[in-house]
mmCIF file of C-alpha atoms in Angstrom:
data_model
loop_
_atom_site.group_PDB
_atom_site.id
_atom_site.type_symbol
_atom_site.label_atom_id
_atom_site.label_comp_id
_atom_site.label_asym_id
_atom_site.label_seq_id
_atom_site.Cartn_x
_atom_site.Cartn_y
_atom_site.Cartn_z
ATOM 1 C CA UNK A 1091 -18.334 -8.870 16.369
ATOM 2 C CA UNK A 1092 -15.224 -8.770 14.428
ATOM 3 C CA UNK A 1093 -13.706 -5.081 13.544
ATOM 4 C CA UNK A 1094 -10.210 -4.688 11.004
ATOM 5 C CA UNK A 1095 -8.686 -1.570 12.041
ATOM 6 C CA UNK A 1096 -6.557 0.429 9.694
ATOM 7 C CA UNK A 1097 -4.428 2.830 11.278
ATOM 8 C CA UNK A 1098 -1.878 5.472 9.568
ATOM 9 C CA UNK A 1099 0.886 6.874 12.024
ATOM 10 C CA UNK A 1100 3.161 9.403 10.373
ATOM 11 C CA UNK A 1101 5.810 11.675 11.569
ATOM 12 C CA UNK A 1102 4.666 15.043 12.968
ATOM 13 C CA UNK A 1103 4.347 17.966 10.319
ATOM 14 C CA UNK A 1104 6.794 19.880 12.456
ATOM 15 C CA UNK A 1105 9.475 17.126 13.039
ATOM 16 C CA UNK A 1106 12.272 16.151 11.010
ATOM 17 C CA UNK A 1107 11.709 12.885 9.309
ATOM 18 C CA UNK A 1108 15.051 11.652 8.250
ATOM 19 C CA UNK A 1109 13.878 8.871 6.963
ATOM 20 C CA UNK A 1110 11.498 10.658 4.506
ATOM 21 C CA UNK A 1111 14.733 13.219 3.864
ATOM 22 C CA UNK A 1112 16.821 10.236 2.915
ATOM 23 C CA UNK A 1113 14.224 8.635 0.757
ATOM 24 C CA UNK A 1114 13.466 11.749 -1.252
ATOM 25 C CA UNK A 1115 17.200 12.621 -2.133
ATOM 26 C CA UNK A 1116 17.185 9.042 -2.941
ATOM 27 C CA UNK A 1117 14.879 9.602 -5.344
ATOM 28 C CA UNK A 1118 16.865 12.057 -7.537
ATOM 29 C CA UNK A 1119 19.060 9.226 -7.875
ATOM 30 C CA UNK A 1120 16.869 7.108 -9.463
ATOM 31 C CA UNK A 1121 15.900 9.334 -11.919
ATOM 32 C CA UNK A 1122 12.956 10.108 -10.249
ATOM 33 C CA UNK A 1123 13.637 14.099 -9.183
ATOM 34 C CA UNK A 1124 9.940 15.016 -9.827
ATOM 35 C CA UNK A 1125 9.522 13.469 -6.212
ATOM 36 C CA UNK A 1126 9.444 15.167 -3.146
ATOM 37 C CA UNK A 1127 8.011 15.660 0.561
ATOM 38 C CA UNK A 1128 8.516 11.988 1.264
ATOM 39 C CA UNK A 1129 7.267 11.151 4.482
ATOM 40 C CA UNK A 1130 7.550 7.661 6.103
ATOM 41 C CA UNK A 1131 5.226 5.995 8.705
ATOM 42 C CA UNK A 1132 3.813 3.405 9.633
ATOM 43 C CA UNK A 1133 0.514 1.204 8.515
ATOM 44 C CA UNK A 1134 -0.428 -1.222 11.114
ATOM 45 C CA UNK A 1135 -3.464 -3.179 10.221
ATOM 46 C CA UNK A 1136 -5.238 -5.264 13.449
ATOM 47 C CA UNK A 1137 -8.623 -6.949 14.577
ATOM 48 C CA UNK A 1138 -10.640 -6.699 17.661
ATOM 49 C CA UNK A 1139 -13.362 -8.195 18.642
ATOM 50 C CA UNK A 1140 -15.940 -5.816 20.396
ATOM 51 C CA UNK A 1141 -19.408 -5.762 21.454
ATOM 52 C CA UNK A 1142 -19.958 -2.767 18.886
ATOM 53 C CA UNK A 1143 -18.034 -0.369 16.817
ATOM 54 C CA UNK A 1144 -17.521 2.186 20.106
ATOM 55 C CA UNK A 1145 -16.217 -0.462 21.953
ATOM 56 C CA UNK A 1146 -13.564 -1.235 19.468
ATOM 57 C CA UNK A 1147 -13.076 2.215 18.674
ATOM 58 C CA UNK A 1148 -12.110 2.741 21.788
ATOM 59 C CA UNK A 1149 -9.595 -0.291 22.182
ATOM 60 C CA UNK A 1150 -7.700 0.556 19.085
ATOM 61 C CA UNK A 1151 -7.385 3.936 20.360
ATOM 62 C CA UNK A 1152 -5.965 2.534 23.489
ATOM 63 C CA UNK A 1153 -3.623 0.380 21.920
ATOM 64 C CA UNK A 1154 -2.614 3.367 20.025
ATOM 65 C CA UNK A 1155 -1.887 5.738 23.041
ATOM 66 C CA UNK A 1156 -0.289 2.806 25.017
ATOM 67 C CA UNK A 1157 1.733 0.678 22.584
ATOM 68 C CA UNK A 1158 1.795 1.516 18.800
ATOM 69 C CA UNK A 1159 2.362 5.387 18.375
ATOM 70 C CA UNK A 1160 4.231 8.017 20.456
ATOM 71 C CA UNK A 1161 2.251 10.636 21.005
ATOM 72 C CA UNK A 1162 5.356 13.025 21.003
ATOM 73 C CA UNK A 1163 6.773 12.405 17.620
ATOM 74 C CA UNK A 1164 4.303 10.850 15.508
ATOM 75 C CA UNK A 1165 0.336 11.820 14.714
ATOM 76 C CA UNK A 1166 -2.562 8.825 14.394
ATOM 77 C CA UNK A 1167 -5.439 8.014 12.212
ATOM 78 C CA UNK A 1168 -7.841 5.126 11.894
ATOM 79 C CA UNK A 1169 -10.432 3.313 10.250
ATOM 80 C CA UNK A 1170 -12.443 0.752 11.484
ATOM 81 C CA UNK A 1171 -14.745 -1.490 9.282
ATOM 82 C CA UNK A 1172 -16.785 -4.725 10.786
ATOM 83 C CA UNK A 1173 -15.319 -8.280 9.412
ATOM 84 C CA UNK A 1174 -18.170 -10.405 7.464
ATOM 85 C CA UNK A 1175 -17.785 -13.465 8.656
ATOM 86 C CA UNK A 1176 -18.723 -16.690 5.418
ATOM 87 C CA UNK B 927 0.196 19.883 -11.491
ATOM 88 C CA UNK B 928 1.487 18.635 -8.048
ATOM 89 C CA UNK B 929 -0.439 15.537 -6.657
ATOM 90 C CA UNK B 930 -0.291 13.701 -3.325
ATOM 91 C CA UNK B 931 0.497 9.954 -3.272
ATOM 92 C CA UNK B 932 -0.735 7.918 -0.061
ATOM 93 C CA UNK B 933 1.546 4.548 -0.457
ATOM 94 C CA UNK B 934 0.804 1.678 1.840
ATOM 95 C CA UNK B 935 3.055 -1.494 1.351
ATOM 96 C CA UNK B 936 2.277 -4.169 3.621
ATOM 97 C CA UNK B 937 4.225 -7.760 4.323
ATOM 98 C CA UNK B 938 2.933 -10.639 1.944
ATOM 99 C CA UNK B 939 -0.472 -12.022 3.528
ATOM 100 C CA UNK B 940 1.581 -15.491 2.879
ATOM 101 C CA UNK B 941 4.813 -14.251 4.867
ATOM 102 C CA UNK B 942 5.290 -14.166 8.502
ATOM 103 C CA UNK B 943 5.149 -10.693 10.222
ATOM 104 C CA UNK B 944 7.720 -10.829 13.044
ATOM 105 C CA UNK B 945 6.700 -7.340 14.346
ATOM 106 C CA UNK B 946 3.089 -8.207 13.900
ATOM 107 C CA UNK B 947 3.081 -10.600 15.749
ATOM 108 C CA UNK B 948 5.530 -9.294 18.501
ATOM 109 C CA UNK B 949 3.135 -6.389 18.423
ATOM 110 C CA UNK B 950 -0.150 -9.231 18.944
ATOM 111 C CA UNK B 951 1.428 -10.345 22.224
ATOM 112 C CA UNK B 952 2.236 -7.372 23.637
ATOM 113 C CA UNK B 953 -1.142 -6.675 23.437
ATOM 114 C CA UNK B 954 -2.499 -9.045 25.440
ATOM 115 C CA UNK B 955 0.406 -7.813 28.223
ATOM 116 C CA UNK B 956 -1.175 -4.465 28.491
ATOM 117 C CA UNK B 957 -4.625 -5.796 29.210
ATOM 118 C CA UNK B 958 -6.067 -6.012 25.051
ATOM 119 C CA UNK B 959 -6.394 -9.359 24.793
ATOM 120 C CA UNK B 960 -9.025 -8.797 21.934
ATOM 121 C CA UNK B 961 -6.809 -7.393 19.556
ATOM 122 C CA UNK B 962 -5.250 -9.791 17.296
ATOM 123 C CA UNK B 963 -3.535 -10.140 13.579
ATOM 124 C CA UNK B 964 -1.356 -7.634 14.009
ATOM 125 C CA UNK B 965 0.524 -6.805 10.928
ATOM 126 C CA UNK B 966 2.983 -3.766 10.175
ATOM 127 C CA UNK B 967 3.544 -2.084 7.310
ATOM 128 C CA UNK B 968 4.893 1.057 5.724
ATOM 129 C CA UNK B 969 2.766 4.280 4.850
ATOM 130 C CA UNK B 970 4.561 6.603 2.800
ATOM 131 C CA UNK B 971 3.140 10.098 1.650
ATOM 132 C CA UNK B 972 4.918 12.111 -1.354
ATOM 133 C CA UNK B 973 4.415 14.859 -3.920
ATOM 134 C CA UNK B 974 5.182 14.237 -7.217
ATOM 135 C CA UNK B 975 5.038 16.658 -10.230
ATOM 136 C CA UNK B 976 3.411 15.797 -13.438
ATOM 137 C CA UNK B 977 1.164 16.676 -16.538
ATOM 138 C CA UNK B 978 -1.362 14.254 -15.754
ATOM 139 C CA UNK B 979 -2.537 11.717 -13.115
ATOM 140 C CA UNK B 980 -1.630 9.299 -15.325
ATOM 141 C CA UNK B 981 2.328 10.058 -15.411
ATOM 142 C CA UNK B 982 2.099 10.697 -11.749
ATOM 143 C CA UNK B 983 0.702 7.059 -11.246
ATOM 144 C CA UNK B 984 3.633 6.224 -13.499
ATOM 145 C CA UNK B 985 5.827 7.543 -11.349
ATOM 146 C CA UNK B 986 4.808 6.574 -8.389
ATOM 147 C CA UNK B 987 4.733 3.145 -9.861
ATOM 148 C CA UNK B 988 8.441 3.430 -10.740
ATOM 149 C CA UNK B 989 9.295 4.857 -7.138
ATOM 150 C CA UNK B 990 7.583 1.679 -5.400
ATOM 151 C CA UNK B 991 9.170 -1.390 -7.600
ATOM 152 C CA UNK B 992 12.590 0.661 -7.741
ATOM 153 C CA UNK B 993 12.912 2.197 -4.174
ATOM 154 C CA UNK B 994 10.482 1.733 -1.725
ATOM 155 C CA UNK B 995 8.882 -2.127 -1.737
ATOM 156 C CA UNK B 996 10.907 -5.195 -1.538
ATOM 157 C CA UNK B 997 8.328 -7.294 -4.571
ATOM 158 C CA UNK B 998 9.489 -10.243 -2.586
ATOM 159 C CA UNK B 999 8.392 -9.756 0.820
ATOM 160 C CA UNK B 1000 5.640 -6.817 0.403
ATOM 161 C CA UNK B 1001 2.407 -5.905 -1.464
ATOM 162 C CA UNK B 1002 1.888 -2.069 -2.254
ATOM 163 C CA UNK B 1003 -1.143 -0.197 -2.892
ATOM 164 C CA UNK B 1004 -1.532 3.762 -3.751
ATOM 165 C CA UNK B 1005 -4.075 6.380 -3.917
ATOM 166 C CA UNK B 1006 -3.571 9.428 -5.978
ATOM 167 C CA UNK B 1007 -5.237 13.000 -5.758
ATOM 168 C CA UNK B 1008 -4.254 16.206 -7.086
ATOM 169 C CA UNK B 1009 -2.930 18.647 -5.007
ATOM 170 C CA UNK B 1010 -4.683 22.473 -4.608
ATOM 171 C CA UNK B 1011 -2.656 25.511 -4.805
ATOM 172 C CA UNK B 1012 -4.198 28.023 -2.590
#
């Protein structure tokens, strides 16, 4: 079976995001002061192919906590949903 | 009212990914061969201030085409939801 994982990782709460600092005074700029709290992360979108939705649950969680977030800095979430295949 | 805007902008389905697909064969290097179609986006999170959802999606609009997605290389979806002052 064929699974699309969507998976969120954003800055820890506690940690500067510079990123999200620079975009938000940015935003004054543009005339656009009513928005604040910008935040940036990342959106990675993948598919596995598993015998069941555990088994790819736990793969994307591995690729996670090996390759695609750092577990120091930033905080993951995902969702997983089974590809119909025509 | 203050509501919470979840922003993900992606790369063009039609456009090559080169982190994606960096990111696709690293995974086969750390032993997950069955992940594939990586792609890498942006997620952004912000508060914006308005009188009604339907300025705030206004706004948020404006922030996306003006600041945050390139309409040439990236698609962007949002969701919207209002947000509860304890």
């Amino acid at each position: 079976m064929q699974f699309r994982a969507d998976i969120v990782i954003m800055p820890h709460r506690a940690l500067l995001d510079p990123q999200g600092k620079a975009v938000t005074s940015s935003m004054s700029n543009i005339g656009l002061p009513e928005i604040e709290n910008v935040r940036v992360g990342k959106h990675i979108q993948l598919d596995v192919t598993a015998d069941s939705l555990e088994v790819a649950e736990a793969k994307v969680k591995e690729a996670c906590d090996k390759l695609l977030a750092n577990p120091i800095m930033e905080v993951y979430e995902f969702s997983l949903a089974e590809l119909q295949t025509a």
